[in-house]
GROMACS .gro file of N, CA and C in nm:
model
  420
    1MET      N    1   0.085  -0.118   0.000
    1MET     CA    2   0.000   0.000   0.000
    1MET      C    3   0.090   0.124   0.000
    2THR      N    4   0.061   0.219  -0.086
    2THR     CA    5   0.139   0.342  -0.088
    2THR      C    6   0.078   0.445   0.006
    3THR      N    7   0.163   0.530   0.059
    3THR     CA    8   0.117   0.633   0.150
    3THR      C    9   0.073   0.757   0.074
    4ALA      N   10  -0.008   0.837   0.139
    4ALA     CA   11  -0.053   0.963   0.077
    4ALA      C   12   0.067   1.051   0.045
    5ARG      N   13   0.167   1.054   0.132
    5ARG     CA   14   0.286   1.136   0.108
    5ARG      C   15   0.357   1.089  -0.018
    6TYR      N   16   0.372   0.959  -0.033
    6TYR     CA   17   0.439   0.905  -0.152
    6TYR      C   18   0.362   0.944  -0.278
    7GLN      N   19   0.231   0.931  -0.273
    7GLN     CA   20   0.149   0.962  -0.389
    7GLN      C   21   0.158   1.109  -0.429
    8SER      N   22   0.194   1.195  -0.334
    8SER     CA   23   0.204   1.338  -0.365
    8SER      C   24   0.342   1.378  -0.417
    9LEU      N   25   0.441   1.290  -0.406
    9LEU     CA   26   0.575   1.321  -0.454
    9LEU      C   27   0.578   1.333  -0.605
   10GLN      N   28   0.666   1.419  -0.655
   10GLN     CA   29   0.682   1.436  -0.799
   10GLN      C   30   0.830   1.436  -0.834
   11VAL      N   31   0.861   1.372  -0.946
   11VAL     CA   32   0.998   1.378  -0.997
   11VAL      C   33   1.032   1.525  -1.019
   12GLY      N   34   1.151   1.565  -0.975
   12GLY     CA   35   1.195   1.704  -0.986
   12GLY      C   36   1.174   1.784  -0.859
   13GLU      N   37   1.092   1.734  -0.767
   13GLU     CA   38   1.069   1.803  -0.640
   13GLU      C   39   1.201   1.810  -0.563
   14THR      N   40   1.228   1.925  -0.502
   14THR     CA   41   1.357   1.950  -0.435
   14THR      C   42   1.335   2.014  -0.299
   15ALA      N   43   1.424   1.982  -0.206
   15ALA     CA   44   1.426   2.049  -0.075
   15ALA      C   45   1.572   2.069  -0.035
   16MET      N   46   1.597   2.171   0.048
   16MET     CA   47   1.733   2.205   0.089
   16MET      C   48   1.738   2.240   0.237
   17LEU      N   49   1.861   2.232   0.290
   17LEU     CA   50   1.891   2.271   0.428
   17LEU      C   51   2.036   2.316   0.431
   18SER      N   52   2.064   2.425   0.504
   18SER     CA   53   2.201   2.475   0.515
   18SER      C   54   2.245   2.481   0.660
   19ARG      N   55   2.377   2.468   0.678
   19ARG     CA   56   2.436   2.477   0.812
   19ARG      C   57   2.581   2.522   0.797
   20THR      N   58   2.624   2.606   0.890
   20THR     CA   59   2.764   2.646   0.898
   20THR      C   60   2.830   2.560   1.005
   21PHE      N   61   2.941   2.494   0.969
   21PHE     CA   62   3.008   2.403   1.061
   21PHE      C   63   3.115   2.476   1.143
   22ALA      N   64   3.108   2.457   1.274
   22ALA     CA   65   3.201   2.517   1.370
   22ALA      C   66   3.293   2.409   1.428
   23VAL      N   67   3.399   2.451   1.492
   23VAL     CA   68   3.490   2.359   1.560
   23VAL      C   69   3.413   2.270   1.657
   24SER      N   70   3.320   2.328   1.729
   24SER     CA   71   3.244   2.250   1.827
   24SER      C   72   3.165   2.136   1.762
   25ASP      N   73   3.117   2.156   1.639
   25ASP     CA   74   3.047   2.049   1.567
   25ASP      C   75   3.141   1.933   1.539
   26VAL      N   76   3.262   1.965   1.495
   26VAL     CA   77   3.361   1.863   1.462
   26VAL      C   78   3.402   1.787   1.588
   27VAL      N   79   3.425   1.858   1.696
   27VAL     CA   80   3.465   1.794   1.822
   27VAL      C   81   3.353   1.703   1.873
   28GLN      N   82   3.229   1.751   1.871
   28GLN     CA   83   3.117   1.668   1.916
   28GLN      C   84   3.101   1.544   1.829
   29PHE      N   85   3.114   1.559   1.698
   29PHE     CA   86   3.103   1.445   1.608
   29PHE      C   87   3.213   1.343   1.638
   30ALA      N   88   3.335   1.390   1.659
   30ALA     CA   89   3.447   1.300   1.691
   30ALA      C   90   3.420   1.225   1.822
   31GLN      N   91   3.366   1.295   1.920
   31GLN     CA   92   3.335   1.231   2.048
   31GLN      C   93   3.224   1.128   2.033
   32LEU      N   94   3.121   1.161   1.957
   32LEU     CA   95   3.008   1.070   1.940
   32LEU      C   96   3.044   0.945   1.861
   33THR      N   97   3.127   0.961   1.758
   33THR     CA   98   3.156   0.849   1.668
   33THR      C   99   3.287   0.778   1.700
   34GLY      N  100   3.376   0.844   1.772
   34GLY     CA  101   3.508   0.788   1.796
   34GLY      C  102   3.605   0.815   1.682
   35ASP      N  103   3.563   0.889   1.579
   35ASP     CA  104   3.653   0.924   1.468
   35ASP      C  105   3.737   1.044   1.509
   36THR      N  106   3.849   1.014   1.572
   36THR     CA  107   3.938   1.120   1.622
   36THR      C  108   4.059   1.139   1.531
   37ASN      N  109   4.041   1.113   1.403
   37ASN     CA  110   4.148   1.135   1.306
   37ASN      C  111   4.199   1.278   1.325
   38PRO      N  112   4.330   1.294   1.346
   38PRO     CA  113   4.383   1.429   1.373
   38PRO      C  114   4.364   1.529   1.260
   39ILE      N  115   4.335   1.484   1.137
   39ILE     CA  116   4.310   1.578   1.027
   39ILE      C  117   4.190   1.667   1.059
   40HIS      N  118   4.104   1.620   1.150
   40HIS     CA  119   3.986   1.696   1.189
   40HIS      C  120   4.008   1.777   1.316
   41LEU      N  121   4.101   1.735   1.400
   41LEU     CA  122   4.109   1.788   1.536
   41LEU      C  123   4.240   1.856   1.573
   42ASP      N  124   4.346   1.829   1.502
   42ASP     CA  125   4.480   1.880   1.538
   42ASP      C  126   4.523   1.984   1.435
   43ALA      N  127   4.510   2.112   1.472
   43ALA     CA  128   4.540   2.221   1.379
   43ALA      C  129   4.684   2.218   1.331
   44GLU      N  130   4.777   2.183   1.419
   44GLU     CA  131   4.920   2.181   1.381
   44GLU      C  132   4.945   2.072   1.278
   45LEU      N  133   4.894   1.953   1.301
   45LEU     CA  134   4.910   1.845   1.204
   45LEU      C  135   4.840   1.880   1.073
   46ALA      N  136   4.719   1.930   1.082
   46ALA     CA  137   4.641   1.963   0.963
   46ALA      C  138   4.710   2.071   0.879
   47ARG      N  139   4.781   2.161   0.942
   47ARG     CA  140   4.853   2.266   0.868
   47ARG      C  141   4.956   2.205   0.772
   48ARG      N  142   5.006   2.088   0.804
   48ARG     CA  143   5.109   2.023   0.722
   48ARG      C  144   5.049   1.933   0.614
   49THR      N  145   4.918   1.932   0.601
   49THR     CA  146   4.854   1.849   0.499
   49THR      C  147   4.821   1.934   0.376
   50ARG      N  148   4.770   1.870   0.274
   50ARG     CA  149   4.730   1.941   0.152
   50ARG      C  150   4.621   2.043   0.178
   51PHE      N  151   4.547   2.028   0.290
   51PHE     CA  152   4.436   2.118   0.320
   51PHE      C  153   4.479   2.242   0.396
   52GLY      N  154   4.589   2.233   0.470
   52GLY     CA  155   4.643   2.348   0.540
   52GLY      C  156   4.569   2.385   0.668
   53GLN      N  157   4.466   2.310   0.699
   53GLN     CA  158   4.386   2.336   0.819
   53GLN      C  159   4.297   2.215   0.846
   54PRO      N  160   4.240   2.206   0.966
   54PRO     CA  161   4.149   2.094   0.993
   54PRO      C  162   4.028   2.097   0.900
   55ILE      N  163   3.981   1.978   0.865
   55ILE     CA  164   3.862   1.967   0.779
   55ILE      C  165   3.749   1.899   0.857
   56VAL      N  166   3.628   1.930   0.815
   56VAL     CA  167   3.509   1.870   0.873
   56VAL      C  168   3.499   1.726   0.824
   57HIS      N  169   3.459   1.636   0.913
   57HIS     CA  170   3.435   1.497   0.871
   57HIS      C  171   3.336   1.499   0.754
   58GLY      N  172   3.370   1.429   0.647
   58GLY     CA  173   3.281   1.424   0.531
   58GLY      C  174   3.144   1.369   0.565
   59VAL      N  175   3.141   1.269   0.651
   59VAL     CA  176   3.013   1.208   0.687
   59VAL      C  177   2.929   1.303   0.773
   60LEU      N  178   2.993   1.391   0.847
   60LEU     CA  179   2.918   1.493   0.921
   60LEU      C  180   2.846   1.585   0.824
   61ALA      N  181   2.916   1.629   0.721
   61ALA     CA  182   2.851   1.714   0.619
   61ALA      C  183   2.739   1.637   0.550
   62ALA      N  184   2.762   1.509   0.522
   62ALA     CA  185   2.660   1.426   0.458
   62ALA      C  186   2.537   1.409   0.547
   63GLY      N  187   2.554   1.426   0.677
   63GLY     CA  188   2.441   1.417   0.768
   63GLY      C  189   2.332   1.518   0.737
   64LEU      N  190   2.368   1.627   0.671
   64LEU     CA  191   2.266   1.725   0.631
   64LEU      C  192   2.168   1.663   0.531
   65ILE      N  193   2.219   1.571   0.449
   65ILE     CA  194   2.130   1.502   0.354
   65ILE      C  195   2.025   1.423   0.431
   66SER      N  196   2.069   1.352   0.532
   66SER     CA  197   1.976   1.275   0.615
   66SER      C  198   1.872   1.366   0.678
   67ALA      N  199   1.915   1.483   0.722
   67ALA     CA  200   1.822   1.578   0.783
   67ALA      C  201   1.715   1.624   0.683
   68VAL      N  202   1.756   1.651   0.560
   68VAL     CA  203   1.659   1.691   0.457
   68VAL      C  204   1.561   1.577   0.432
   69ILE      N  205   1.614   1.457   0.414
   69ILE     CA  206   1.529   1.341   0.383
   69ILE      C  207   1.430   1.313   0.496
   70GLY      N  208   1.476   1.321   0.620
   70GLY     CA  209   1.391   1.287   0.733
   70GLY      C  210   1.295   1.395   0.777
   71THR      N  211   1.321   1.520   0.738
   71THR     CA  212   1.235   1.629   0.786
   71THR      C  213   1.161   1.704   0.676
   72LYS      N  214   1.213   1.698   0.552
   72LYS     CA  215   1.154   1.780   0.445
   72LYS      C  216   1.108   1.699   0.325
   73LEU      N  217   1.198   1.620   0.267
   73LEU     CA  218   1.168   1.550   0.142
   73LEU      C  219   1.234   1.414   0.139
   74PRO      N  220   1.161   1.308   0.144
   74PRO     CA  221   1.016   1.299   0.151
   74PRO      C  222   0.957   1.342   0.286
   75GLY      N  223   1.036   1.336   0.396
   75GLY     CA  224   0.987   1.386   0.523
   75GLY      C  225   0.976   1.280   0.630
   76PRO      N  226   0.911   1.316   0.742
   76PRO     CA  227   0.902   1.227   0.858
   76PRO      C  228   0.851   1.087   0.822
   77GLY      N  229   0.916   0.988   0.881
   77GLY     CA  230   0.880   0.849   0.858
   77GLY      C  231   0.959   0.784   0.746
   78THR      N  232   1.034   0.862   0.669
   78THR     CA  233   1.113   0.807   0.559
   78THR      C  234   1.225   0.721   0.614
   79ILE      N  235   1.249   0.607   0.550
   79ILE     CA  236   1.352   0.513   0.591
   79ILE      C  237   1.455   0.499   0.480
   80TYR      N  238   1.583   0.516   0.516
   80TYR     CA  239   1.692   0.493   0.421
   80TYR      C  240   1.699   0.346   0.381
   81LEU      N  241   1.714   0.319   0.253
   81LEU     CA  242   1.747   0.185   0.205
   81LEU      C  243   1.893   0.182   0.160
   82SER      N  244   1.940   0.292   0.100
   82SER     CA  245   2.081   0.301   0.062
   82SER      C  246   2.118   0.447   0.038
   83GLN      N  247   2.249   0.473   0.044
   83GLN     CA  248   2.302   0.607   0.015
   83GLN      C  249   2.442   0.589  -0.040
   84SER      N  250   2.468   0.641  -0.159
   84SER     CA  251   2.604   0.646  -0.212
   84SER      C  252   2.655   0.788  -0.193
   85LEU      N  253   2.786   0.801  -0.173
   85LEU     CA  254   2.847   0.933  -0.154
   85LEU      C  255   2.980   0.938  -0.228
   86ASN      N  256   3.001   1.046  -0.302
   86ASN     CA  257   3.130   1.075  -0.364
   86ASN      C  258   3.175   1.208  -0.307
   87PHE      N  259   3.289   1.206  -0.238
   87PHE     CA  260   3.342   1.328  -0.176
   87PHE      C  261   3.430   1.398  -0.278
   88GLU      N  262   3.388   1.519  -0.319
   88GLU     CA  263   3.455   1.589  -0.429
   88GLU      C  264   3.547   1.702  -0.385
   89ALA      N  265   3.523   1.756  -0.266
   89ALA     CA  266   3.607   1.865  -0.214
   89ALA      C  267   3.595   1.866  -0.063
   90PRO      N  268   3.699   1.917   0.006
   90PRO     CA  269   3.693   1.920   0.152
   90PRO      C  270   3.593   2.025   0.202
   91VAL      N  271   3.541   1.997   0.320
   91VAL     CA  272   3.459   2.095   0.391
   91VAL      C  273   3.545   2.151   0.503
   92MET      N  274   3.563   2.281   0.503
   92MET     CA  275   3.645   2.347   0.603
   92MET      C  276   3.558   2.397   0.719
   93ILE      N  277   3.618   2.406   0.834
   93ILE     CA  278   3.548   2.465   0.947
   93ILE      C  279   3.514   2.610   0.910
   94GLY      N  280   3.390   2.647   0.933
   94GLY     CA  281   3.341   2.779   0.895
   94GLY      C  282   3.265   2.779   0.763
   95ASP      N  283   3.275   2.670   0.686
   95ASP     CA  284   3.199   2.661   0.562
   95ASP      C  285   3.050   2.647   0.590
   96THR      N  286   2.971   2.707   0.506
   96THR     CA  287   2.825   2.688   0.508
   96THR      C  288   2.791   2.591   0.398
   97ILE      N  289   2.737   2.477   0.438
   97ILE     CA  290   2.705   2.371   0.344
   97ILE      C  291   2.555   2.365   0.324
   98THR      N  292   2.514   2.356   0.199
   98THR     CA  293   2.373   2.339   0.165
   98THR      C  294   2.354   2.201   0.105
   99ALA      N  295   2.267   2.122   0.169
   99ALA     CA  296   2.231   1.991   0.117
   99ALA      C  297   2.105   2.006   0.034
  100ARG      N  298   2.107   1.952  -0.087
  100ARG     CA  299   1.991   1.957  -0.176
  100ARG      C  300   1.952   1.814  -0.213
  101VAL      N  301   1.826   1.782  -0.195
  101VAL     CA  302   1.773   1.650  -0.228
  101VAL      C  303   1.668   1.669  -0.336
  102THR      N  304   1.678   1.591  -0.444
  102THR     CA  305   1.585   1.601  -0.555
  102THR      C  306   1.532   1.462  -0.589
  103VAL      N  307   1.402   1.451  -0.605
  103VAL     CA  308   1.341   1.324  -0.646
  103VAL      C  309   1.373   1.301  -0.793
  104VAL      N  310   1.434   1.184  -0.822
  104VAL     CA  311   1.467   1.153  -0.961
  104VAL      C  312   1.392   1.030  -1.014
  105ARG      N  313   1.337   0.949  -0.923
  105ARG     CA  314   1.262   0.830  -0.968
  105ARG      C  315   1.165   0.787  -0.860
  106LEU      N  316   1.048   0.747  -0.902
  106LEU     CA  317   0.945   0.693  -0.812
  106LEU      C  318   0.901   0.557  -0.866
  107ARG      N  319   0.908   0.457  -0.781
  107ARG     CA  320   0.861   0.325  -0.823
  107ARG      C  321   0.710   0.320  -0.824
  108ARG      N  322   0.654   0.244  -0.914
  108ARG     CA  323   0.508   0.233  -0.923
  108ARG      C  324   0.454   0.124  -0.832
  109ASP      N  325   0.537   0.021  -0.806
  109ASP     CA  326   0.488  -0.095  -0.731
  109ASP      C  327   0.506  -0.084  -0.580
  110LYS      N  328   0.594   0.005  -0.535
  110LYS     CA  329   0.622   0.020  -0.392
  110LYS      C  330   0.651   0.167  -0.364
  111PRO      N  331   0.632   0.212  -0.238
  111PRO     CA  332   0.661   0.353  -0.206
  111PRO      C  333   0.811   0.377  -0.185
  112ILE      N  334   0.886   0.356  -0.294
  112ILE     CA  335   1.031   0.372  -0.291
  112ILE      C  336   1.070   0.482  -0.389
  113ALA      N  337   1.150   0.576  -0.338
  113ALA     CA  338   1.195   0.689  -0.419
  113ALA      C  339   1.347   0.688  -0.431
  114THR      N  340   1.397   0.726  -0.546
  114THR     CA  341   1.539   0.748  -0.567
  114THR      C  342   1.561   0.898  -0.569
  115LEU      N  343   1.662   0.941  -0.494
  115LEU     CA  344   1.688   1.084  -0.474
  115LEU      C  345   1.831   1.118  -0.513
  116GLU      N  346   1.848   1.228  -0.584
  116GLU     CA  347   1.981   1.284  -0.607
  116GLU      C  348   2.015   1.364  -0.482
  117THR      N  349   2.137   1.346  -0.431
  117THR     CA  350   2.179   1.417  -0.310
  117THR      C  351   2.308   1.492  -0.340
  118VAL      N  352   2.308   1.623  -0.315
  118VAL     CA  353   2.423   1.707  -0.345
  118VAL      C  354   2.444   1.806  -0.231
  119CYS      N  355   2.570   1.823  -0.191
  119CYS     CA  356   2.605   1.926  -0.093
  119CYS      C  357   2.702   2.024  -0.159
  120THR      N  358   2.675   2.152  -0.143
  120THR     CA  359   2.761   2.256  -0.197
  120THR      C  360   2.802   2.350  -0.084
  121ASN      N  361   2.916   2.418  -0.103
  121ASN     CA  362   2.958   2.516  -0.003
  121ASN      C  363   2.908   2.655  -0.040
  122GLN      N  364   2.943   2.752   0.041
  122GLN     CA  365   2.894   2.889   0.024
  122GLN      C  366   2.939   2.952  -0.107
  123ASN      N  367   3.038   2.893  -0.173
  123ASN     CA  368   3.085   2.944  -0.302
  123ASN      C  369   3.022   2.871  -0.420
  124GLY      N  370   2.930   2.779  -0.389
  124GLY     CA  371   2.864   2.703  -0.494
  124GLY      C  372   2.940   2.580  -0.540
  125ARG      N  373   3.052   2.551  -0.476
  125ARG     CA  374   3.132   2.435  -0.512
  125ARG      C  375   3.069   2.307  -0.455
  126THR      N  376   3.057   2.205  -0.537
  126THR     CA  377   3.005   2.077  -0.490
  126THR      C  378   3.112   2.010  -0.405
  127VAL      N  379   3.075   1.975  -0.282
  127VAL     CA  380   3.168   1.907  -0.192
  127VAL      C  381   3.139   1.758  -0.185
  128LEU      N  382   3.014   1.720  -0.207
  128LEU     CA  383   2.981   1.578  -0.216
  128LEU      C  384   2.853   1.561  -0.294
  129ARG      N  385   2.842   1.444  -0.356
  129ARG     CA  386   2.720   1.411  -0.430
  129ARG      C  387   2.698   1.262  -0.422
  130GLY      N  388   2.573   1.225  -0.438
  130GLY     CA  389   2.542   1.083  -0.433
  130GLY      C  390   2.398   1.058  -0.470
  131LYS      N  391   2.352   0.939  -0.430
  131LYS     CA  392   2.217   0.897  -0.460
  131LYS      C  393   2.165   0.824  -0.339
  132ALA      N  394   2.040   0.850  -0.303
  132ALA     CA  395   1.974   0.780  -0.194
  132ALA      C  396   1.852   0.706  -0.249
  133VAL      N  397   1.826   0.591  -0.190
  133VAL     CA  398   1.703   0.518  -0.217
  133VAL      C  399   1.634   0.506  -0.082
  134VAL      N  400   1.506   0.549  -0.079
  134VAL     CA  401   1.434   0.555   0.048
  134VAL      C  402   1.296   0.491   0.036
  135LEU      N  403   1.249   0.441   0.149
  135LEU     CA  404   1.114   0.391   0.162
  135LEU      C  405   1.033   0.501   0.228
  136VAL      N  406   0.927   0.545   0.163
  136VAL     CA  407   0.847   0.656   0.213
  136VAL      C  408   0.733   0.599   0.298
  137GLU      N  409   0.744   0.621   0.428
  137GLU     CA  410   0.643   0.576   0.526
  137GLU      C  411   0.586   0.699   0.593
  138GLY      N  412   0.473   0.684   0.657
  138GLY     CA  413   0.416   0.794   0.735
  138GLY      C  414   0.364   0.905   0.649
  139GLY      N  415   0.329   1.012   0.715
  139GLY     CA  416   0.277   1.130   0.646
  139GLY      C  417   0.133   1.121   0.606
  140ASP      N  418   0.067   1.009   0.640
  140ASP     CA  419  -0.075   0.993   0.602
  140ASP      C  420  -0.164   1.069   0.697
   0.00000   0.00000   0.00000
């Protein structure tokens, strides 16, 4: 059975969310996940890398995609089935990242949607892109 929310979705429909990442976000993410890679946390070490400064965990930036999917498009009750990610550029502390989710395919037999997922920085540069497949539940 398809949900009312699924039936209202349209190919091309888009939603976005933006966030500026601070040092405190990176530290909290490292504490929560255990990913204490010094490229994210040690300014002196990071200065000696190709980036010249600490970078935001890529998966933390990708979390904005999850926020869009779970709160806006398709919205509450949506369940991830899969997510691919290609990291194209680093996210620096202080960057404002905008996650954009666009419906690209809707299955006819089940309430499953394929979504294009893209994150860009404040300069319009794509920092990551991928594809999500989700089960649209709730919203009835």
